[in-house]
Short mmCIF file of C-alpha atoms in Angstrom, two decimals:
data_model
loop_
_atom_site.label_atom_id
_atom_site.label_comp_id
_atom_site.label_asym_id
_atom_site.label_seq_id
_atom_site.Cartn_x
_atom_site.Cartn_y
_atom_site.Cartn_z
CA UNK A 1 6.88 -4.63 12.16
CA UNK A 2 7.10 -2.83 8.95
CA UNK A 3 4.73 -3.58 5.88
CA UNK A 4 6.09 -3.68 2.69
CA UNK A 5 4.92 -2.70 -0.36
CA UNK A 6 5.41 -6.59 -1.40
CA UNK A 7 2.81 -7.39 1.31
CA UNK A 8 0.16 -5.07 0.33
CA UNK A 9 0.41 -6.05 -3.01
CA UNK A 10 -0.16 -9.79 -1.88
CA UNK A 11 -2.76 -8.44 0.24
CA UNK A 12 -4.91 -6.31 -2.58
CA UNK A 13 -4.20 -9.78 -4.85
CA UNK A 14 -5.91 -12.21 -2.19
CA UNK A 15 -8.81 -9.71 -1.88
CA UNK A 16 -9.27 -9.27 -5.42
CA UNK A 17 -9.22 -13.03 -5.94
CA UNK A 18 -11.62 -13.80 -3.51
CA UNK A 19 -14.33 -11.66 -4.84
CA UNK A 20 -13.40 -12.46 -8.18
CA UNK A 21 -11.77 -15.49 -8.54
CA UNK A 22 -11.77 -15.81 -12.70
CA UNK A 23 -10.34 -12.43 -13.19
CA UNK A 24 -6.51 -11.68 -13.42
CA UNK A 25 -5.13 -9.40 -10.79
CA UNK A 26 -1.60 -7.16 -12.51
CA UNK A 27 0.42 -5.24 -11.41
CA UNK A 28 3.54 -4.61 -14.32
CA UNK A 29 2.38 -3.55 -17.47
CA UNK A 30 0.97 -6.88 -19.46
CA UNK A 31 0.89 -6.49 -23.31
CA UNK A 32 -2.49 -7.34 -24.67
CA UNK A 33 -4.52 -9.10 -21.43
CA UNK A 34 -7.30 -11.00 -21.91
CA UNK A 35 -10.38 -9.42 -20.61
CA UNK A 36 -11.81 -9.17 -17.54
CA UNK A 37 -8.93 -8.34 -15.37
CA UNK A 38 -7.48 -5.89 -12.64
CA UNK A 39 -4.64 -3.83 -12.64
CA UNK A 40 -3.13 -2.47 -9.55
CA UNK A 41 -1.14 0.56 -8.77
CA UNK A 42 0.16 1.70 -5.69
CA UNK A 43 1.83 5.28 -5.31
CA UNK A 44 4.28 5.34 -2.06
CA UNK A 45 4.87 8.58 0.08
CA UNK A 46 6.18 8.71 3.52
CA UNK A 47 7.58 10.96 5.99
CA UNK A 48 9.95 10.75 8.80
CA UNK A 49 8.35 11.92 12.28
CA UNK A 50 11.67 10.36 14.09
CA UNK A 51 14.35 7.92 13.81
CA UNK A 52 11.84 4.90 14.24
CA UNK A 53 8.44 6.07 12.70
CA UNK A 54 7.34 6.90 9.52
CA UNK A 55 3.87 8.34 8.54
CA UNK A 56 2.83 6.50 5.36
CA UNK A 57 0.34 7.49 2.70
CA UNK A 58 -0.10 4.65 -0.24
CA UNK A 59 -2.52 5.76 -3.20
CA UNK A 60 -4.30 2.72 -4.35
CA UNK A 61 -5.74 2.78 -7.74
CA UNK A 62 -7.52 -0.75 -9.27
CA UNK A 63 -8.34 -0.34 -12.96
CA UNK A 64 -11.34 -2.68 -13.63
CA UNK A 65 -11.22 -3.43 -17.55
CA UNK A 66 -14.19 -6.00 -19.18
CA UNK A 67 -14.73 -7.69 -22.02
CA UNK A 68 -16.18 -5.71 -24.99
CA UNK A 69 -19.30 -7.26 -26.61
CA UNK A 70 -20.09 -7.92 -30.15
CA UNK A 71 -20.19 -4.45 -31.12
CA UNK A 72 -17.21 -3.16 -28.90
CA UNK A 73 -19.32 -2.05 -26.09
CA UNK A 74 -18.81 -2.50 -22.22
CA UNK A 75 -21.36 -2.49 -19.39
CA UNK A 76 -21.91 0.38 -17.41
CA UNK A 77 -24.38 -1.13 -15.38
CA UNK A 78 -21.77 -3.95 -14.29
CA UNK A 79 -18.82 -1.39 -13.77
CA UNK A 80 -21.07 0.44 -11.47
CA UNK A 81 -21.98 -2.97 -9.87
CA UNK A 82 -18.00 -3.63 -9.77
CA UNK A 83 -17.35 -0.02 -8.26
CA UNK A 84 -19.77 -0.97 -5.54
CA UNK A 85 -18.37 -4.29 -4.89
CA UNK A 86 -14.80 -2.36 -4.42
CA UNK A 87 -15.86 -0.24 -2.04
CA UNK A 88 -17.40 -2.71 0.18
CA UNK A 89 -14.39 -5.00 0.22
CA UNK A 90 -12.03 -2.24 0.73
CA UNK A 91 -13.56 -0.25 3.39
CA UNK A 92 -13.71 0.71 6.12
CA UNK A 93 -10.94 -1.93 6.54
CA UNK A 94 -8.16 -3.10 4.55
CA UNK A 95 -6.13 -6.26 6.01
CA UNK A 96 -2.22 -6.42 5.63
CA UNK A 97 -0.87 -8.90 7.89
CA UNK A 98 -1.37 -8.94 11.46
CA UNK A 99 -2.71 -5.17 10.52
CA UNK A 100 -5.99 -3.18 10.20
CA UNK A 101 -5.64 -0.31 7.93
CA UNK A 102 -9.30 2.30 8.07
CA UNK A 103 -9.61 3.62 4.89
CA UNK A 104 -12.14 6.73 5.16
CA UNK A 105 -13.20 7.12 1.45
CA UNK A 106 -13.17 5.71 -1.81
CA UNK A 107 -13.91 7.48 -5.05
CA UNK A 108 -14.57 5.75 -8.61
CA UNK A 109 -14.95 7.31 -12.35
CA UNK A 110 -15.30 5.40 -15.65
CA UNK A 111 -12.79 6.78 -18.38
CA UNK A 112 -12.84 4.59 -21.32
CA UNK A 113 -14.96 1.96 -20.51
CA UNK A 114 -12.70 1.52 -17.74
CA UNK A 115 -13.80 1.59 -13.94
CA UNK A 116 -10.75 2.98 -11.85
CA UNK A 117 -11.51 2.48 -8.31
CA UNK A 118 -8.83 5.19 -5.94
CA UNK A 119 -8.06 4.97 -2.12
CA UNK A 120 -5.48 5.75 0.28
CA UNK A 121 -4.00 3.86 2.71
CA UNK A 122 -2.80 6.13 5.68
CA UNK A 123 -0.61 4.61 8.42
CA UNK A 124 2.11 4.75 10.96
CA UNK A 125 4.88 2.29 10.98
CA UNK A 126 7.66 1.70 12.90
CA UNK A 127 11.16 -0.31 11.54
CA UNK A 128 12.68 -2.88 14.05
CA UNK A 129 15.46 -1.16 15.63
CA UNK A 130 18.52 -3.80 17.03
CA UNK A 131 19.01 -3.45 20.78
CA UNK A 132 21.44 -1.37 22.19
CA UNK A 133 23.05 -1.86 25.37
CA UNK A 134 22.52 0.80 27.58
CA UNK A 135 25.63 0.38 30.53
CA UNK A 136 28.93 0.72 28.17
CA UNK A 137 32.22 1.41 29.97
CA UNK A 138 33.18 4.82 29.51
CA UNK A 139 36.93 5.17 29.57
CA UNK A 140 38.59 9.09 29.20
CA UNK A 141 41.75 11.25 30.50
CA UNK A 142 40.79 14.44 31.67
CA UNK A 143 43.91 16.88 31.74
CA UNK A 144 43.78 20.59 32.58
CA UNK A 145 46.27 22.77 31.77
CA UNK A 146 48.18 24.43 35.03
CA UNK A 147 46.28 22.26 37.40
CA UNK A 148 47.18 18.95 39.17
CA UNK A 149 44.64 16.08 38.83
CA UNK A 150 44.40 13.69 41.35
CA UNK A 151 47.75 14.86 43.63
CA UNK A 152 50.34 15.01 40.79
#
């Protein structure tokens, strides 16, 4: 069964919330979020290897953004805390479904007082193809020109 981007969205949400269940988890574009919060992006690219699987590489990026103190500063210390709290939720396994995704590596910076945690998810899947029965009747006229077929 396929997974949709819808269900590793819901997936990345319920793992976010469970390790940090006061912070906001977005994934549109939010004018002027309250502090701390997550935002999500996902970055889609597959390939066709035949008529039924697909090879599929989603780059994950979680933008970690805190509070600013009295003086407009952020923590470093607890963006490197949150960086290391990503990676071991994340990998080596990320859950979608009924699936187990390995994700190999993980790689954070801080731009901005901002802690943007990347990773790819890299899968096969396979849509649900219908049926198709096999034994049809296969009805044709075979005519030669300047030869009898079948006595006449």
């Amino acid at each position: 069964m396929m997974i949709s981007l819808l269900d590793i969205r819901d997936a990345m949400a319920a793992l976010l919330k469970s390790a940090y269940p006061d912070w906001k988890v977005h994934f549109d574009n939010v004018e002027r979020p309250h502090a701390p919060y997550f935002y999500v992006e996902l970055d889609q690219r597959t390939r066709s290897v035949d008529d039924v699987c697909s090879e599929r590489s989603i780059a994950v990026v979680i933008s970690a953004v805190l509070p600013q103190d009295r003086a407009g500063h952020v923590s470093r210390r607890e963006l490197f805390e949150i960086a290391d709290r990503l990676d071991g939720i994340i990998r080596p396994v990320f859950r979608v479904r009924n699936r187990a995704i390995t994700v190999l590596d993980g790689r954070s910076t801080i731009v901005d007082d901002i802690l943007h945690y990347y990773f790819d998810l890299n899968f096969v899947d396979a849509v649900e193809v219908a049926p198709v029965d096999k034994m049809e009747e296969l009805e044709f006229d075979l005519t030669m020109k300047g030869m009898k077929i079948n006595g006449e």
